[in-house]
Every structure is written in structure tokens, then in C-alpha cells.
Amino acid sequence: MIQVKQQISAVRRTLGSRQLEAGEAKVATITQVYDTDIDDLWEAVTSAGRIPRWFMPITGDLREGGTYQLQGNAGGTITRCERPTSFAATWEYNNEVSWIEVRLTAEGAERTRFELEHVAHVSAELWEKYGPAATGLGWDLGIMGLSLHLANPDTALKPEDGPAWMQSPEGLEFMRLSADAWVDAAIASGDDPTQARASADRTFAAYTGAES
């Protein structure tokens, strides 16, 4: 059984913006502290043998300058790799390019902070319709998988079982709470509360198949 509320509460979510050459971009950051050392967490998030155990199957040349492809999802180029503290990559999906950076920080001998930053150009129309949960909910699902993998890899939810779990009462509760948590982040960043809640409702409907 997954401790849904505990997992949602363990994650910090923030939103901001950044000026790039092509214009202003949205910056979403998601953070969780794990009970493991920095070398183990680095292996979990960079090893082709471990990533599929908590995220999704991956192929490619997982080194600086190499390319990667997540099965049925994003691919891109690894633009920077500084073991064991950070890496950066393009995130290319559906003919659009955004950028991710993962930062690891030791917080003692057996605790490490994981921080993922996702920078993307998002049209005003798309942001109004779906808000930050459009990608944020997916990242929440991903780091929940990482959390379960690190806690007990033998009993963790397998990625291939994820779609069925998402439609279970437990999975639906998780996604609803995640969407609501991104509403809080959006409001804190200055978004209109009514619009933020409506956007989260539409995103939740899209993830659960209830979108009309």
C-alpha cells in the first residue's frame, strides 16, 4: 500500500519564470529528500539498469553529449553531466523542446536531496487550460516511483503496473492531491486562484480519462 498523503506532503513544488532567447519560459521545480546516500541516488537516476525499475524503459548513450529515449515518451540530448551532483538534458516530446536539470545534494551520510527543474515555453492558452499540473503531475508520479524504489526495490510498484494503479482508488487519490498541490504552487507564484483550480481540474480529467 502506498502512503499517498505522506508522499504528496514529502514533495516541495515551486513555479517561476526565466527569460530565454526565444522569450519567457515557465520553470517548475520539484524536490524530495530521500533516505539514501548521494552515490546510490545518482545511480538510481542515471543508470540504464535502474531507471526502468522506477520510471520507464530507456535507451541511448547515457553520458554527456549522448542521446536518450524514454519508451513512448520524451527523448533528448544530455548536455551536462557532473557526477554525482547534477546533470542537464533537453526534453523533446511531441515536436517541442524543453530542458531539465537534476541536482543532488547530500544532507548527511544517508540523506540526499533530489531536485528536478523543468524549463519550458508554454503558450498562454495552454497554461490557462491545463496549468502546471500538465507536466507536474507526471513528475509527481515519477518521483513517487523513485521513492518506492529507494525504500524497497523488491516490493515497489513496477512501472508496467503504473497505468492500472493510476485508475485504482489509491491512484486517483494521488493524482487529485498532486493536481491540488500544483494549484497551491501556481497561486503562490501569482496565478489567479479560480483559474488555477479550473486548470487543475482539466488536467486531472485528462490524466484519468474523464476529459470530454
Tab-separated table of C-alpha atoms in Angstrom:
chain	number	residue	atom	x	y	z
A	1	MET	CA	0.000	0.000	0.000
A	2	ILE	CA	1.345	3.413	-0.976
A	3	GLN	CA	1.197	6.186	1.631
A	4	VAL	CA	-0.382	8.675	-0.766
A	5	LYS	CA	-0.794	11.677	1.527
A	6	GLN	CA	2.648	11.158	3.030
A	7	GLN	CA	4.264	11.116	-0.414
A	8	ILE	CA	2.422	14.235	-1.588
A	9	SER	CA	3.431	16.077	1.601
A	10	ALA	CA	7.082	14.994	1.282
A	11	VAL	CA	7.459	16.879	-2.009
A	12	ARG	CA	8.101	20.593	-2.457
A	13	ARG	CA	6.800	22.215	-5.649
A	14	THR	CA	7.644	25.717	-6.863
A	15	LEU	CA	6.974	27.725	-10.001
A	16	GLY	CA	8.807	30.642	-11.547
A	17	SER	CA	9.842	32.091	-14.873
A	18	ARG	CA	13.056	32.656	-16.807
A	19	GLN	CA	13.871	34.842	-19.763
A	20	LEU	CA	15.400	32.856	-22.629
A	21	GLU	CA	16.392	33.935	-26.133
A	22	ALA	CA	13.040	32.782	-27.501
A	23	GLY	CA	11.099	34.570	-24.774
A	24	GLU	CA	9.828	33.923	-21.282
A	25	ALA	CA	9.721	30.313	-20.095
A	26	LYS	CA	7.971	28.637	-17.180
A	27	VAL	CA	10.193	26.983	-14.561
A	28	ALA	CA	8.746	24.162	-12.463
A	29	THR	CA	10.859	22.668	-9.674
A	30	ILE	CA	10.030	19.525	-7.710
A	31	THR	CA	12.083	18.412	-4.698
A	32	GLN	CA	12.185	15.468	-2.311
A	33	VAL	CA	14.722	14.282	0.259
A	34	TYR	CA	15.461	10.546	0.235
A	35	ASP	CA	16.964	8.285	2.887
A	36	THR	CA	19.948	7.169	0.847
A	37	ASP	CA	23.451	8.396	0.114
A	38	ILE	CA	24.249	10.593	-2.874
A	39	ASP	CA	26.081	7.859	-4.808
A	40	ASP	CA	23.124	5.480	-4.602
A	41	LEU	CA	20.671	8.182	-5.659
A	42	TRP	CA	22.945	9.159	-8.543
A	43	GLU	CA	22.980	5.561	-9.757
A	44	ALA	CA	19.201	5.323	-9.433
A	45	VAL	CA	18.601	8.375	-11.636
A	46	THR	CA	21.367	7.859	-14.208
A	47	SER	CA	21.845	4.102	-14.632
A	48	ALA	CA	20.203	2.420	-17.623
A	49	GLY	CA	19.770	-0.640	-15.422
A	50	ARG	CA	17.911	1.164	-12.630
A	51	ILE	CA	15.867	3.873	-14.376
A	52	PRO	CA	13.411	1.316	-15.883
A	53	ARG	CA	12.787	-0.114	-12.418
A	54	TRP	CA	11.071	3.068	-11.209
A	55	PHE	CA	10.445	5.312	-14.251
A	56	MET	CA	10.235	3.776	-17.726
A	57	PRO	CA	12.416	1.851	-20.193
A	58	ILE	CA	15.283	3.931	-21.564
A	59	THR	CA	17.766	3.501	-24.390
A	60	GLY	CA	20.691	5.563	-25.590
A	61	ASP	CA	24.181	6.671	-24.684
A	62	LEU	CA	23.760	7.946	-21.130
A	63	ARG	CA	26.752	10.261	-20.893
A	64	GLU	CA	27.477	13.919	-21.559
A	65	GLY	CA	26.869	14.571	-25.253
A	66	GLY	CA	24.917	11.349	-25.667
A	67	THR	CA	21.260	10.981	-26.501
A	68	TYR	CA	18.493	9.112	-24.707
A	69	GLN	CA	14.960	7.928	-25.449
A	70	LEU	CA	12.301	7.028	-22.895
A	71	GLN	CA	9.973	4.412	-24.331
A	72	GLY	CA	6.796	6.069	-25.567
A	73	ASN	CA	7.796	9.392	-24.061
A	74	ALA	CA	10.489	12.053	-24.292
A	75	GLY	CA	13.997	11.826	-25.656
A	76	GLY	CA	16.829	14.294	-25.987
A	77	THR	CA	20.491	15.101	-25.535
A	78	ILE	CA	22.438	15.023	-22.276
A	79	THR	CA	24.070	18.452	-22.296
A	80	ARG	CA	25.930	18.307	-18.988
A	81	CYS	CA	26.900	15.581	-16.504
A	82	GLU	CA	28.715	16.245	-13.228
A	83	ARG	CA	28.783	13.028	-11.191
A	84	PRO	CA	27.376	12.710	-8.575
A	85	THR	CA	25.697	16.095	-8.165
A	86	SER	CA	23.912	17.124	-11.366
A	87	PHE	CA	23.047	16.573	-14.985
A	88	ALA	CA	21.112	18.529	-17.599
A	89	ALA	CA	19.355	17.428	-20.773
A	90	THR	CA	16.916	18.513	-23.411
A	91	TRP	CA	13.404	17.099	-23.037
A	92	GLU	CA	12.000	16.604	-26.531
A	93	TYR	CA	8.429	15.422	-26.875
A	94	ASN	CA	5.599	15.942	-29.341
A	95	ASN	CA	7.774	18.170	-31.567
A	96	GLU	CA	8.564	20.547	-28.697
A	97	VAL	CA	11.828	21.073	-26.831
A	98	SER	CA	12.156	21.941	-23.159
A	99	TRP	CA	15.006	21.495	-20.689
A	100	ILE	CA	15.532	19.576	-17.470
A	101	GLU	CA	18.214	19.747	-14.809
A	102	VAL	CA	18.585	17.301	-11.912
A	103	ARG	CA	20.542	18.358	-8.844
A	104	LEU	CA	21.529	16.091	-5.939
A	105	THR	CA	22.707	17.456	-2.603
A	106	ALA	CA	23.936	15.352	0.324
A	107	GLU	CA	22.181	16.208	3.566
A	108	GLY	CA	24.126	13.880	5.815
A	109	ALA	CA	25.642	10.426	5.393
A	110	GLU	CA	22.388	8.719	4.394
A	111	ARG	CA	20.103	11.516	3.194
A	112	THR	CA	20.133	13.215	-0.202
A	113	ARG	CA	18.019	15.973	-1.689
A	114	PHE	CA	16.716	15.368	-5.216
A	115	GLU	CA	15.708	18.463	-7.157
A	116	LEU	CA	14.379	18.464	-10.710
A	117	GLU	CA	13.921	21.692	-12.644
A	118	HIS	CA	11.883	21.711	-15.868
A	119	VAL	CA	12.072	24.808	-18.069
A	120	ALA	CA	9.586	25.101	-20.915
A	121	HIS	CA	7.998	27.637	-23.215
A	122	VAL	CA	4.256	27.323	-22.635
A	123	SER	CA	1.652	29.297	-24.535
A	124	ALA	CA	-0.765	31.399	-22.512
A	125	GLU	CA	-3.641	29.360	-23.907
A	126	LEU	CA	-2.143	26.035	-22.863
A	127	TRP	CA	-1.212	27.345	-19.418
A	128	GLU	CA	-4.729	28.668	-18.879
A	129	LYS	CA	-6.243	25.352	-19.955
A	130	TYR	CA	-4.035	22.914	-18.030
A	131	GLY	CA	-1.646	24.879	-15.792
A	132	PRO	CA	1.498	23.443	-14.195
A	133	ALA	CA	-0.070	20.090	-13.323
A	134	ALA	CA	0.043	19.122	-17.017
A	135	THR	CA	3.680	18.146	-16.547
A	136	GLY	CA	3.897	18.466	-12.771
A	137	LEU	CA	1.530	15.580	-12.158
A	138	GLY	CA	3.705	13.386	-14.342
A	139	TRP	CA	6.808	14.387	-12.413
A	140	ASP	CA	4.987	13.644	-9.154
A	141	LEU	CA	4.240	10.142	-10.403
A	142	GLY	CA	7.866	9.727	-11.420
A	143	ILE	CA	9.423	10.707	-8.118
A	144	MET	CA	6.848	8.639	-6.244
A	145	GLY	CA	8.201	5.690	-8.236
A	146	LEU	CA	11.727	6.710	-7.262
A	147	SER	CA	10.696	6.964	-3.618
A	148	LEU	CA	9.201	3.458	-3.647
A	149	HIS	CA	12.230	2.050	-5.472
A	150	LEU	CA	14.657	3.501	-2.948
A	151	ALA	CA	12.591	2.393	0.046
A	152	ASN	CA	12.179	-1.226	-1.077
A	153	PRO	CA	13.058	-2.131	-4.682
A	154	ASP	CA	11.765	-5.689	-4.324
A	155	THR	CA	8.204	-4.644	-3.471
A	156	ALA	CA	7.997	-1.288	-5.288
A	157	LEU	CA	5.260	-0.673	-7.836
A	158	LYS	CA	6.557	-1.767	-11.237
A	159	PRO	CA	6.339	0.887	-13.987
A	160	GLU	CA	4.412	-1.510	-16.215
A	161	ASP	CA	1.748	-1.742	-13.491
A	162	GLY	CA	1.505	2.034	-13.255
A	163	PRO	CA	-1.381	2.595	-15.711
A	164	ALA	CA	-3.623	0.154	-13.854
A	165	TRP	CA	-2.641	1.642	-10.486
A	166	MET	CA	-3.483	5.140	-11.754
A	167	GLN	CA	-7.076	4.031	-12.257
A	168	SER	CA	-7.326	2.486	-8.785
A	169	PRO	CA	-8.862	4.465	-5.887
A	170	GLU	CA	-5.363	4.950	-4.472
A	171	GLY	CA	-4.004	6.169	-7.800
A	172	LEU	CA	-6.908	8.546	-8.359
A	173	GLU	CA	-6.445	9.991	-4.881
A	174	PHE	CA	-2.739	10.517	-5.572
A	175	MET	CA	-3.374	12.346	-8.834
A	176	ARG	CA	-6.107	14.514	-7.319
A	177	LEU	CA	-3.832	15.535	-4.441
A	178	SER	CA	-0.939	16.154	-6.824
A	179	ALA	CA	-3.090	18.385	-9.043
A	180	ASP	CA	-4.245	20.300	-5.970
A	181	ALA	CA	-0.655	20.712	-4.764
A	182	TRP	CA	0.270	22.262	-8.109
A	183	VAL	CA	-2.694	24.623	-7.677
A	184	ASP	CA	-1.073	25.821	-4.447
A	185	ALA	CA	2.239	26.326	-6.260
A	186	ALA	CA	0.507	28.235	-9.065
A	187	ILE	CA	-1.315	30.533	-6.650
A	188	ALA	CA	1.911	31.133	-4.717
A	189	SER	CA	3.579	32.172	-7.978
A	190	GLY	CA	0.850	34.728	-8.694
A	191	ASP	CA	-1.717	32.848	-10.805
A	192	ASP	CA	-5.403	33.598	-10.368
A	193	PRO	CA	-6.799	31.065	-7.844
A	194	THR	CA	-10.029	30.391	-9.731
A	195	GLN	CA	-8.196	29.831	-12.999
A	196	ALA	CA	-5.551	27.676	-11.299
A	197	ARG	CA	-8.189	25.377	-9.804
A	198	ALA	CA	-10.077	25.079	-13.092
A	199	SER	CA	-6.845	24.236	-14.923
A	200	ALA	CA	-6.012	21.536	-12.374
A	201	ASP	CA	-9.486	20.036	-12.762
A	202	ARG	CA	-8.999	19.795	-16.523
A	203	THR	CA	-5.565	18.219	-16.089
A	204	PHE	CA	-6.913	15.679	-13.598
A	205	ALA	CA	-9.683	14.819	-16.066
A	206	ALA	CA	-7.132	14.390	-18.862
A	207	TYR	CA	-4.966	12.040	-16.767
A	208	THR	CA	-7.919	9.958	-15.617
A	209	GLY	CA	-9.672	9.719	-18.961
A	210	ALA	CA	-12.632	11.816	-17.833
A	211	GLU	CA	-11.885	14.750	-20.111
A	212	SER	CA	-14.771	15.432	-22.504
